[in-house]
Amino acid sequence: MTAWDPTRAAGLEQMQAFAPRMGRAYSANRNTDFGPGRNISVSALSPWIRRRLVTEDEAVRAAIEAHGARGADKFIQEVLWRTYWKGWLEMRPEVWTRFEIERAQHDPMAEAVRAAEEGRTGIEGFDDWARELVETGWLHNHARMWFASIWIFTLGLPWSLGADFFLRHLLDADPASNTLSWRWVAGLQTAGKTYLATAENISRFTEGRFRPKGLATEARALQEIPVPAAGPLPPARRETPDGPYLLLITPEDLTPGDTIGPWEIRGVVSALEPGAERLGEHPQAFLAGAMADAEQRAGVRYGHPAQRLAGLTGEALVEAATAAGARGIVTPYVPVGPTASELTRAGPVITAAGLDLVMVRRPWDDGLWPLASRGFFPFRERSESALRTLGLPV
Ligand SMILES: Cc1cc2nc3c(=O)[nH]c(=O)nc-3n(C[C@H](O)[C@H](O)[C@H](O)COP(=O)(O)OP(=O)(O)OC[C@H]3O[C@@H](n4cnc5c(N)ncnc54)[C@H](O)[C@@H]3O)c2cc1C
């Protein structure tokens, strides 16, 4: 297990160190939660992958190199779950808006919510995971499933507040993976299909550390107005236009040089995500370190020291672009979430100043996201040829 040093170099090192375990060992043991600091059966790469300090492409390549596509099948599948969730939400942005509205309708300070977040419910395991999340910034996948299920079906708390608790404390907190996983547990994502945590399953996959009493014995799916059908992916630019440009770094892609490549860059600015001040101690520290690492790498690559903006406003971006003598602003594609909402608000000010705001999407996302129009298994099937197009020997 790792201490999550927030740099690309440390993420790549962790990926290489885990590569020998991306094959049979992973598929045999990935469901067991061995406890804090002992989860050597999973990669713990999610904080780096979330911020694109390490990419899905790199993780899948490392797995194939070490075990071949068949041997690494399970690991590849799990990485593809992330890609699927990202693509699914990107084509249905309303689901993120619905989550924000739903969250605002509940009282986060209600005593039952605070007791759950502070690990004071008296439910074995659940209280331990609540504390582990706050104290480390990470939970094993199975613990996340049990926690969400107990939150919703045993404690009867609003799912959106549980998802918000995760968003504030996970190092890998992600608008797509988190929201859609909570929705899946609640029976909203696959309408009618819920996830019920049981004492037997928890005991088995925690090696007997926990066997909670009094868990809900049934999980009735939550209801909602049906989600709209998938829309098209928003456009993103691939060809390199004439510069010069101002490069904007956001926490959505902290390896911007990879995406932007040889564009003519006259200045580099960065901005934290809106709401970063709500994050817990560990995610705040990880994000601060990860941003500094990205700023340093981009500064060296493009020959301009990065300047941190106080906020992601149209005015601040226009001022920085004008000062740099740029005719537009370029940024790696910003998927659905708080940063994208802020950029949408900034858009009219940027356009009114006669500047171009260009987002560049990675070939991975361009090739795979459009396939997330239905369920995961059709996506998985269709992903094979997209992966081959990306040069992966699957
Ligand atoms: C309620 C709930 C909330 C979650 N919230 C998040 C979140 O905010 N951010 C997040 O990245 N993941 C989230 N997940 C998915 C998953 O739990 C984590 O990605 C995984 O535990 C990370 O650990 P790892 O890096 O050791 O994964 P590994 O098992 O080593 O997998 C390798 C990589 O594949 C991806 N991955 C693996 N499993 C999943 C999965 N089920 N869904 C999506 N991607 C996956 C991750 O990028 C991970 O780093 C959530 C799951 C649940 C049930």
Tab-separated table of C-alpha atoms and ligand atoms in Angstrom:
chain	number	residue	atom	x	y	z
A	1	MET	CA	0.000	0.000	0.000
A	2	THR	CA	1.152	3.489	-0.754
A	3	ALA	CA	1.210	6.886	0.907
A	4	TRP	CA	-0.049	8.574	-2.309
A	5	ASP	CA	2.752	10.975	-3.064
A	6	PRO	CA	0.950	13.461	-5.355
A	7	THR	CA	3.310	13.423	-8.320
A	8	ARG	CA	3.209	11.777	-11.731
A	9	ALA	CA	6.578	10.162	-11.032
A	10	ALA	CA	5.261	8.512	-7.858
A	11	GLY	CA	2.108	7.327	-9.653
A	12	LEU	CA	4.148	5.737	-12.444
A	13	GLU	CA	6.374	4.091	-9.852
A	14	GLN	CA	3.321	2.664	-8.070
A	15	MET	CA	1.980	1.416	-11.431
A	16	GLN	CA	5.242	-0.376	-12.215
A	17	ALA	CA	5.465	-1.811	-8.709
A	18	PHE	CA	1.915	-3.186	-8.964
A	19	ALA	CA	2.232	-4.461	-12.566
A	20	PRO	CA	3.338	-7.987	-11.530
A	21	ARG	CA	0.072	-8.238	-9.531
A	22	MET	CA	-2.268	-7.025	-12.328
A	23	GLY	CA	-2.883	-10.598	-13.546
A	24	ARG	CA	-4.055	-13.697	-11.687
A	25	ALA	CA	-3.307	-12.271	-8.220
A	26	TYR	CA	-5.607	-9.333	-8.952
A	27	SER	CA	-8.541	-11.379	-10.178
A	28	ALA	CA	-8.217	-13.821	-7.261
A	29	ASN	CA	-8.011	-11.291	-4.422
A	30	ARG	CA	-9.348	-7.937	-5.575
A	31	ASN	CA	-12.629	-8.336	-3.667
A	32	THR	CA	-11.014	-8.807	-0.265
A	33	ASP	CA	-10.573	-5.759	1.933
A	34	PHE	CA	-7.547	-6.645	4.060
A	35	GLY	CA	-7.851	-3.396	6.051
A	36	PRO	CA	-6.159	-0.004	6.167
A	37	GLY	CA	-2.611	-0.074	4.852
A	38	ARG	CA	-2.875	-3.794	3.937
A	39	ASN	CA	-4.684	-3.710	0.585
A	40	ILE	CA	-1.917	-5.095	-1.571
A	41	SER	CA	-4.364	-6.987	-3.825
A	42	VAL	CA	-5.542	-3.810	-5.548
A	43	SER	CA	-3.434	-1.154	-7.235
A	44	ALA	CA	-4.409	1.930	-5.158
A	45	LEU	CA	-3.763	3.889	-8.379
A	46	SER	CA	-7.122	5.683	-8.329
A	47	PRO	CA	-5.949	9.030	-6.855
A	48	TRP	CA	-3.378	9.395	-9.675
A	49	ILE	CA	-5.713	8.090	-12.381
A	50	ARG	CA	-8.510	10.406	-11.248
A	51	ARG	CA	-6.301	13.445	-11.836
A	52	ARG	CA	-4.662	11.963	-14.907
A	53	LEU	CA	-1.244	11.993	-13.319
A	54	VAL	CA	-1.322	8.421	-14.624
A	55	THR	CA	-3.737	7.614	-17.453
A	56	GLU	CA	-6.068	4.689	-18.040
A	57	ASP	CA	-4.130	4.048	-21.236
A	58	GLU	CA	-0.861	3.725	-19.316
A	59	ALA	CA	-2.362	1.418	-16.680
A	60	VAL	CA	-3.908	-0.879	-19.298
A	61	ARG	CA	-0.668	-0.979	-21.313
A	62	ALA	CA	1.322	-1.879	-18.187
A	63	ALA	CA	-1.125	-4.684	-17.409
A	64	ILE	CA	-0.967	-6.121	-20.940
A	65	GLU	CA	2.809	-5.885	-21.018
A	66	ALA	CA	3.082	-7.836	-17.768
A	67	HIS	CA	0.367	-10.468	-18.322
A	68	GLY	CA	-0.967	-10.310	-21.886
A	69	ALA	CA	-4.520	-9.157	-22.626
A	70	ARG	CA	-6.120	-12.410	-21.409
A	71	GLY	CA	-4.094	-12.614	-18.207
A	72	ALA	CA	-4.880	-8.985	-17.359
A	73	ASP	CA	-8.542	-9.190	-18.389
A	74	LYS	CA	-10.023	-8.465	-14.953
A	75	PHE	CA	-7.738	-5.513	-14.275
A	76	ILE	CA	-8.462	-4.053	-17.729
A	77	GLN	CA	-12.178	-4.505	-17.078
A	78	GLU	CA	-12.003	-2.505	-13.858
A	79	VAL	CA	-10.108	0.344	-15.524
A	80	LEU	CA	-12.784	0.284	-18.231
A	81	TRP	CA	-15.480	0.721	-15.580
A	82	ARG	CA	-13.972	4.123	-14.927
A	83	THR	CA	-13.951	4.998	-18.638
A	84	TYR	CA	-17.530	3.748	-18.971
A	85	TRP	CA	-18.786	5.901	-16.091
A	86	LYS	CA	-16.994	8.959	-17.526
A	87	GLY	CA	-18.481	8.454	-20.996
A	88	TRP	CA	-21.936	7.627	-19.631
A	89	LEU	CA	-22.148	10.872	-17.616
A	90	GLU	CA	-20.621	12.944	-20.389
A	91	MET	CA	-23.517	11.981	-22.623
A	92	ARG	CA	-26.079	12.591	-19.841
A	93	PRO	CA	-24.885	15.715	-17.987
A	94	GLU	CA	-28.357	16.173	-16.510
A	95	VAL	CA	-27.648	13.318	-14.092
A	96	TRP	CA	-24.909	15.409	-12.419
A	97	THR	CA	-27.279	18.411	-12.197
A	98	ARG	CA	-29.949	16.176	-10.675
A	99	PHE	CA	-27.441	15.020	-8.059
A	100	GLU	CA	-26.579	18.614	-7.165
A	101	ILE	CA	-30.266	19.525	-6.823
A	102	GLU	CA	-31.055	16.396	-4.804
A	103	ARG	CA	-28.093	17.028	-2.442
A	104	ALA	CA	-29.219	20.606	-1.786
A	105	GLN	CA	-32.625	19.366	-0.595
A	106	HIS	CA	-31.250	17.649	2.520
A	107	ASP	CA	-29.699	18.895	5.749
A	108	PRO	CA	-26.056	17.802	5.935
A	109	MET	CA	-25.954	18.815	9.597
A	110	ALA	CA	-28.819	16.509	10.663
A	111	GLU	CA	-27.707	14.450	13.671
A	112	ALA	CA	-28.166	11.095	11.894
A	113	VAL	CA	-25.964	12.267	9.001
A	114	ARG	CA	-23.278	13.579	11.340
A	115	ALA	CA	-23.333	10.361	13.380
A	116	ALA	CA	-22.818	8.358	10.176
A	117	GLU	CA	-19.974	10.576	8.949
A	118	GLU	CA	-18.273	10.534	12.337
A	119	GLY	CA	-18.571	6.767	12.729
A	120	ARG	CA	-20.984	6.902	15.699
A	121	THR	CA	-23.784	4.612	14.484
A	122	GLY	CA	-22.700	1.563	16.480
A	123	ILE	CA	-22.644	-0.507	13.254
A	124	GLU	CA	-19.488	-2.604	13.157
A	125	GLY	CA	-17.492	-2.036	9.998
A	126	PHE	CA	-19.530	0.969	8.891
A	127	ASP	CA	-18.136	3.138	11.704
A	128	ASP	CA	-14.616	1.872	10.955
A	129	TRP	CA	-14.941	2.722	7.228
A	130	ALA	CA	-16.280	6.208	8.031
A	131	ARG	CA	-13.179	6.871	10.128
A	132	GLU	CA	-10.831	5.188	7.641
A	133	LEU	CA	-12.184	7.392	4.852
A	134	VAL	CA	-11.608	10.613	6.784
A	135	GLU	CA	-8.249	9.516	8.203
A	136	THR	CA	-6.730	8.136	4.972
A	137	GLY	CA	-8.740	9.486	2.003
A	138	TRP	CA	-9.323	6.039	0.557
A	139	LEU	CA	-11.546	2.967	0.898
A	140	HIS	CA	-11.416	-0.419	-0.777
A	141	ASN	CA	-14.067	-0.853	-3.508
A	142	HIS	CA	-15.975	-3.476	-1.533
A	143	ALA	CA	-15.999	-1.250	1.576
A	144	ARG	CA	-17.419	1.572	-0.582
A	145	MET	CA	-20.226	-0.749	-1.721
A	146	TRP	CA	-21.023	-1.962	1.819
A	147	PHE	CA	-20.842	1.570	3.190
A	148	ALA	CA	-23.178	3.010	0.538
A	149	SER	CA	-25.638	0.134	0.961
A	150	ILE	CA	-25.788	0.484	4.774
A	151	TRP	CA	-26.062	4.285	4.463
A	152	ILE	CA	-29.076	3.993	2.156
A	153	PHE	CA	-30.917	0.841	3.243
A	154	THR	CA	-30.052	0.322	6.930
A	155	LEU	CA	-29.720	3.927	8.063
A	156	GLY	CA	-32.266	5.289	5.573
A	157	LEU	CA	-30.152	8.379	4.837
A	158	PRO	CA	-30.297	10.353	1.545
A	159	TRP	CA	-27.958	8.742	-0.995
A	160	SER	CA	-26.848	12.156	-2.274
A	161	LEU	CA	-25.450	13.144	1.141
A	162	GLY	CA	-23.497	9.887	1.292
A	163	ALA	CA	-22.127	10.571	-2.177
A	164	ASP	CA	-21.205	14.069	-1.015
A	165	PHE	CA	-19.383	12.667	2.036
A	166	PHE	CA	-17.297	10.524	-0.353
A	167	LEU	CA	-16.707	13.488	-2.688
A	168	ARG	CA	-15.288	15.528	0.192
A	169	HIS	CA	-12.967	12.857	1.557
A	170	LEU	CA	-11.856	10.480	-1.203
A	171	LEU	CA	-8.489	11.251	-2.792
A	172	ASP	CA	-9.968	9.885	-6.029
A	173	ALA	CA	-13.347	11.673	-5.676
A	174	ASP	CA	-14.864	11.733	-9.138
A	175	PRO	CA	-18.202	13.176	-10.308
A	176	ALA	CA	-18.806	10.195	-12.606
A	177	SER	CA	-17.441	7.144	-10.737
A	178	ASN	CA	-18.761	8.307	-7.385
A	179	THR	CA	-22.220	9.587	-8.340
A	180	LEU	CA	-22.983	6.692	-10.665
A	181	SER	CA	-21.716	4.059	-8.202
A	182	TRP	CA	-23.940	5.484	-5.447
A	183	ARG	CA	-26.818	5.521	-7.915
A	184	TRP	CA	-26.062	1.905	-8.787
A	185	VAL	CA	-26.191	0.807	-5.119
A	186	ALA	CA	-29.468	2.745	-4.676
A	187	GLY	CA	-31.139	1.033	-7.638
A	188	LEU	CA	-31.291	4.180	-9.743
A	189	GLN	CA	-28.504	3.474	-12.215
A	190	THR	CA	-29.730	0.067	-13.332
A	191	ALA	CA	-33.390	0.778	-12.609
A	192	GLY	CA	-34.680	-1.575	-9.930
A	193	LYS	CA	-31.369	-3.370	-9.294
A	194	THR	CA	-29.935	-2.563	-5.856
A	195	TYR	CA	-26.917	-3.718	-3.872
A	196	LEU	CA	-27.655	-5.198	-0.436
A	197	ALA	CA	-24.735	-5.531	1.995
A	198	THR	CA	-24.942	-8.638	4.185
A	199	ALA	CA	-23.045	-9.589	7.346
A	200	GLU	CA	-21.908	-12.869	5.706
A	201	ASN	CA	-20.434	-11.153	2.670
A	202	ILE	CA	-18.732	-8.497	4.807
A	203	SER	CA	-17.274	-11.095	7.145
A	204	ARG	CA	-16.038	-13.231	4.245
A	205	PHE	CA	-14.349	-10.387	2.389
A	206	THR	CA	-12.857	-8.688	5.454
A	207	GLU	CA	-11.325	-11.973	6.620
A	208	GLY	CA	-13.655	-11.995	9.611
A	209	ARG	CA	-12.712	-8.535	10.842
A	210	PHE	CA	-16.352	-7.397	10.780
A	211	ARG	CA	-19.747	-9.120	11.080
A	212	PRO	CA	-22.226	-6.272	11.640
A	213	LYS	CA	-25.586	-6.928	13.271
A	214	GLY	CA	-28.947	-5.428	12.378
A	215	LEU	CA	-28.349	-4.717	8.698
A	216	ALA	CA	-31.336	-4.175	6.411
A	217	THR	CA	-32.560	-7.461	4.993
A	218	GLU	CA	-34.079	-5.964	1.888
A	219	ALA	CA	-33.073	-3.154	-0.450
A	220	ARG	CA	-36.021	-1.538	-2.210
A	221	ALA	CA	-34.848	0.461	-5.212
A	222	LEU	CA	-35.207	4.235	-4.991
A	223	GLN	CA	-37.361	5.842	-7.676
A	224	GLU	CA	-36.819	8.772	-10.019
A	225	ILE	CA	-38.101	10.259	-13.259
A	226	PRO	CA	-36.367	8.231	-15.989
A	227	VAL	CA	-33.000	9.562	-17.106
A	228	PRO	CA	-32.970	11.032	-20.650
A	229	ALA	CA	-31.398	9.028	-23.444
A	230	ALA	CA	-27.717	9.575	-24.206
A	231	GLY	CA	-26.976	12.731	-26.182
A	232	PRO	CA	-23.953	13.230	-28.422
A	233	LEU	CA	-20.557	13.950	-26.854
A	234	PRO	CA	-19.816	17.678	-26.795
A	235	PRO	CA	-17.390	18.663	-29.555
A	236	ALA	CA	-13.663	18.814	-28.833
A	237	ARG	CA	-10.804	19.960	-31.070
A	238	ARG	CA	-8.060	17.649	-32.301
A	239	GLU	CA	-6.156	19.486	-35.021
A	240	THR	CA	-3.615	22.123	-33.984
A	241	PRO	CA	-4.766	25.623	-34.978
A	242	ASP	CA	-2.514	28.642	-35.309
A	243	GLY	CA	-1.407	29.987	-31.967
A	244	PRO	CA	-0.435	31.484	-29.782
A	245	TYR	CA	-2.492	30.110	-26.902
A	246	LEU	CA	-2.736	30.387	-23.137
A	247	LEU	CA	-2.622	26.921	-21.559
A	248	LEU	CA	-5.109	26.378	-18.753
A	249	ILE	CA	-4.382	23.555	-16.301
A	250	THR	CA	-7.319	22.234	-14.271
A	251	PRO	CA	-7.344	19.324	-11.804
A	252	GLU	CA	-9.209	17.290	-14.435
A	253	ASP	CA	-6.017	16.500	-16.362
A	254	LEU	CA	-2.690	17.032	-14.680
A	255	THR	CA	-0.574	15.750	-17.554
A	256	PRO	CA	-1.573	18.530	-19.968
A	257	GLY	CA	1.561	18.309	-22.122
A	258	ASP	CA	0.404	14.845	-23.223
A	259	THR	CA	-2.877	16.187	-24.500
A	260	ILE	CA	-1.879	19.564	-25.848
A	261	GLY	CA	1.428	18.510	-27.381
A	262	PRO	CA	3.207	21.010	-29.620
A	263	TRP	CA	0.680	23.859	-29.580
A	264	GLU	CA	2.236	27.316	-29.485
A	265	ILE	CA	1.842	28.245	-25.835
A	266	ARG	CA	2.591	31.807	-24.659
A	267	GLY	CA	1.605	31.477	-21.040
A	268	VAL	CA	0.425	28.890	-18.498
A	269	VAL	CA	-2.245	29.390	-15.861
A	270	SER	CA	-3.907	26.977	-13.481
A	271	ALA	CA	-6.991	26.985	-11.286
A	272	LEU	CA	-8.194	24.733	-8.489
A	273	GLU	CA	-11.632	23.192	-8.795
A	274	PRO	CA	-14.544	25.202	-7.397
A	275	GLY	CA	-15.429	23.925	-3.936
A	276	ALA	CA	-11.885	22.693	-3.240
A	277	GLU	CA	-12.138	24.388	0.150
A	278	ARG	CA	-14.822	21.859	1.152
A	279	LEU	CA	-12.431	18.949	0.746
A	280	GLY	CA	-11.068	17.054	3.726
A	281	GLU	CA	-7.473	17.380	4.855
A	282	HIS	CA	-6.061	14.515	2.761
A	283	PRO	CA	-7.684	15.338	-0.601
A	284	GLN	CA	-6.745	18.999	-0.133
A	285	ALA	CA	-3.111	18.100	0.453
A	286	PHE	CA	-3.099	15.628	-2.474
A	287	LEU	CA	-4.647	18.162	-4.830
A	288	ALA	CA	-2.261	20.935	-3.758
A	289	GLY	CA	0.751	18.682	-4.375
A	290	ALA	CA	-0.634	17.315	-7.648
A	291	MET	CA	-1.338	20.812	-9.011
A	292	ALA	CA	2.166	21.965	-8.070
A	293	ASP	CA	3.629	18.924	-9.839
A	294	ALA	CA	1.610	19.592	-13.013
A	295	GLU	CA	2.443	23.304	-12.984
A	296	GLN	CA	6.120	22.514	-12.661
A	297	ARG	CA	6.097	20.001	-15.562
A	298	ALA	CA	4.061	22.247	-17.857
A	299	GLY	CA	6.214	25.254	-16.931
A	300	VAL	CA	9.344	23.388	-18.008
A	301	ARG	CA	7.770	21.976	-21.181
A	302	TYR	CA	6.377	25.264	-22.468
A	303	GLY	CA	8.996	27.606	-21.018
A	304	HIS	CA	6.549	29.719	-19.010
A	305	PRO	CA	6.139	29.489	-15.241
A	306	ALA	CA	2.545	28.645	-14.342
A	307	GLN	CA	0.520	31.306	-12.660
A	308	ARG	CA	-2.255	30.178	-10.279
A	309	LEU	CA	-5.551	32.024	-10.768
A	310	ALA	CA	-7.566	32.940	-7.675
A	311	GLY	CA	-10.691	31.574	-9.384
A	312	LEU	CA	-11.785	30.096	-12.691
A	313	THR	CA	-13.587	33.221	-13.936
A	314	GLY	CA	-13.903	34.524	-17.478
A	315	GLU	CA	-12.376	37.836	-16.397
A	316	ALA	CA	-9.264	36.201	-14.900
A	317	LEU	CA	-8.782	34.037	-17.998
A	318	VAL	CA	-9.209	36.948	-20.402
A	319	GLU	CA	-6.751	39.072	-18.418
A	320	ALA	CA	-4.126	36.302	-18.403
A	321	ALA	CA	-4.598	35.533	-22.120
A	322	THR	CA	-4.347	39.207	-23.053
A	323	ALA	CA	-1.219	39.685	-20.936
A	324	ALA	CA	0.367	36.655	-22.631
A	325	GLY	CA	-0.526	37.983	-26.113
A	326	ALA	CA	-2.578	34.826	-26.795
A	327	ARG	CA	-5.476	34.630	-29.231
A	328	GLY	CA	-7.181	31.858	-27.341
A	329	ILE	CA	-7.168	29.549	-24.343
A	330	VAL	CA	-6.526	25.856	-24.645
A	331	THR	CA	-7.132	23.217	-21.986
A	332	PRO	CA	-7.317	19.440	-21.847
A	333	TYR	CA	-10.991	18.453	-22.070
A	334	VAL	CA	-12.913	19.131	-18.851
A	335	PRO	CA	-15.581	16.468	-18.259
A	336	VAL	CA	-18.885	16.964	-16.411
A	337	GLY	CA	-18.426	18.248	-12.853
A	338	PRO	CA	-17.820	21.470	-10.932
A	339	THR	CA	-14.891	22.622	-13.102
A	340	ALA	CA	-16.880	22.168	-16.316
A	341	SER	CA	-19.818	24.116	-14.834
A	342	GLU	CA	-17.484	26.982	-13.920
A	343	LEU	CA	-15.939	27.027	-17.409
A	344	THR	CA	-19.392	27.085	-18.984
A	345	ARG	CA	-20.163	30.184	-16.909
A	346	ALA	CA	-16.842	31.759	-18.022
A	347	GLY	CA	-17.513	31.001	-21.711
A	348	PRO	CA	-19.527	34.112	-22.687
A	349	VAL	CA	-16.927	36.489	-21.164
A	350	ILE	CA	-14.142	34.725	-23.081
A	351	THR	CA	-16.084	34.842	-26.341
A	352	ALA	CA	-17.034	38.504	-25.824
A	353	ALA	CA	-13.317	39.306	-25.529
A	354	GLY	CA	-12.818	37.771	-28.992
A	355	LEU	CA	-10.906	34.796	-27.631
A	356	ASP	CA	-11.286	31.166	-28.537
A	357	LEU	CA	-11.699	28.538	-25.741
A	358	VAL	CA	-10.496	25.200	-27.037
A	359	MET	CA	-10.726	21.840	-25.279
A	360	VAL	CA	-8.649	18.963	-26.512
A	361	ARG	CA	-9.866	15.442	-25.778
A	362	ARG	CA	-7.539	12.486	-25.423
A	363	PRO	CA	-7.760	9.744	-28.065
A	364	TRP	CA	-8.710	7.297	-25.238
A	365	ASP	CA	-11.811	9.331	-24.394
A	366	ASP	CA	-12.656	10.043	-28.011
A	367	GLY	CA	-12.481	6.356	-28.883
A	368	LEU	CA	-14.231	4.896	-25.834
A	369	TRP	CA	-16.682	7.399	-24.355
A	370	PRO	CA	-19.142	7.272	-27.291
A	371	LEU	CA	-19.500	3.528	-26.684
A	372	ALA	CA	-21.033	4.132	-23.215
A	373	SER	CA	-24.504	4.735	-24.629
A	374	ARG	CA	-26.058	1.646	-22.982
A	375	GLY	CA	-24.990	-0.821	-20.240
A	376	PHE	CA	-21.451	-1.755	-19.214
A	377	PHE	CA	-21.360	-5.182	-20.873
A	378	PRO	CA	-22.194	-3.990	-24.401
A	379	PHE	CA	-19.635	-1.233	-23.780
A	380	ARG	CA	-17.016	-3.813	-22.732
A	381	GLU	CA	-17.659	-5.827	-25.874
A	382	ARG	CA	-17.434	-2.833	-28.181
A	383	SER	CA	-14.333	-1.530	-26.380
A	384	GLU	CA	-12.120	-4.276	-27.866
A	385	SER	CA	-11.946	-2.759	-31.333
A	386	ALA	CA	-11.566	0.784	-29.923
A	387	LEU	CA	-8.632	-0.429	-27.814
A	388	ARG	CA	-7.038	-2.017	-30.893
A	389	THR	CA	-7.435	1.276	-32.765
A	390	LEU	CA	-5.559	2.909	-29.893
A	391	GLY	CA	-2.725	0.459	-30.500
A	392	LEU	CA	-3.414	-1.842	-27.558
A	393	PRO	CA	-2.845	-5.527	-28.289
A	394	VAL	CA	-6.126	-6.842	-26.857
B	1	LIG	C1	-20.029	3.919	-3.736
B	1	LIG	C2	-18.768	3.945	-4.593
B	1	LIG	C3	-18.141	5.157	-4.824
B	1	LIG	C4	-16.993	5.208	-5.631
B	1	LIG	N1	-16.386	6.422	-5.854
B	1	LIG	C5	-15.304	6.500	-6.669
B	1	LIG	C6	-14.675	7.746	-6.942
B	1	LIG	O1	-15.114	8.805	-6.487
B	1	LIG	N2	-13.564	7.742	-7.737
B	1	LIG	C7	-13.062	6.597	-8.271
B	1	LIG	O2	-12.040	6.658	-8.979
B	1	LIG	N3	-13.655	5.404	-8.042
B	1	LIG	C8	-14.743	5.315	-7.268
B	1	LIG	N4	-15.334	4.096	-7.033
B	1	LIG	C9	-14.843	2.913	-7.763
B	1	LIG	C10	-13.766	2.074	-7.052
B	1	LIG	O3	-14.168	1.797	-5.743
B	1	LIG	C11	-12.384	2.721	-7.022
B	1	LIG	O4	-12.031	3.194	-8.303
B	1	LIG	C12	-11.322	1.713	-6.592
B	1	LIG	O5	-11.648	1.206	-5.310
B	1	LIG	C13	-9.958	2.355	-6.561
B	1	LIG	O6	-9.011	1.488	-6.013
B	1	LIG	P1	-7.791	0.944	-6.859
B	1	LIG	O7	-7.089	2.070	-7.500
B	1	LIG	O8	-6.977	0.076	-5.937
B	1	LIG	O9	-8.514	0.067	-7.932
B	1	LIG	P2	-8.049	-1.225	-8.786
B	1	LIG	O10	-8.953	-2.333	-8.396
B	1	LIG	O11	-6.594	-1.468	-8.665
B	1	LIG	O12	-8.439	-0.792	-10.258
B	1	LIG	C14	-7.575	-0.039	-11.117
B	1	LIG	C15	-8.263	1.252	-11.537
B	1	LIG	O13	-9.473	0.985	-12.219
B	1	LIG	C16	-10.480	1.942	-11.878
B	1	LIG	N5	-11.580	1.235	-11.184
B	1	LIG	C17	-11.502	0.072	-10.481
B	1	LIG	N6	-12.711	-0.315	-10.048
B	1	LIG	C18	-13.580	0.623	-10.479
B	1	LIG	C19	-15.000	0.795	-10.355
B	1	LIG	N7	-15.772	-0.113	-9.728
B	1	LIG	N8	-15.569	1.897	-10.904
B	1	LIG	C20	-14.813	2.800	-11.564
B	1	LIG	N9	-13.480	2.689	-11.729
B	1	LIG	C21	-12.872	1.617	-11.184
B	1	LIG	C22	-9.824	2.958	-10.954
B	1	LIG	O14	-9.346	4.056	-11.721
B	1	LIG	C23	-8.670	2.143	-10.376
B	1	LIG	O15	-7.591	2.952	-9.953
B	1	LIG	C24	-16.490	4.009	-6.216
B	1	LIG	C25	-17.130	2.796	-5.965
B	1	LIG	C26	-18.260	2.765	-5.163
B	1	LIG	C27	-18.926	1.437	-4.907
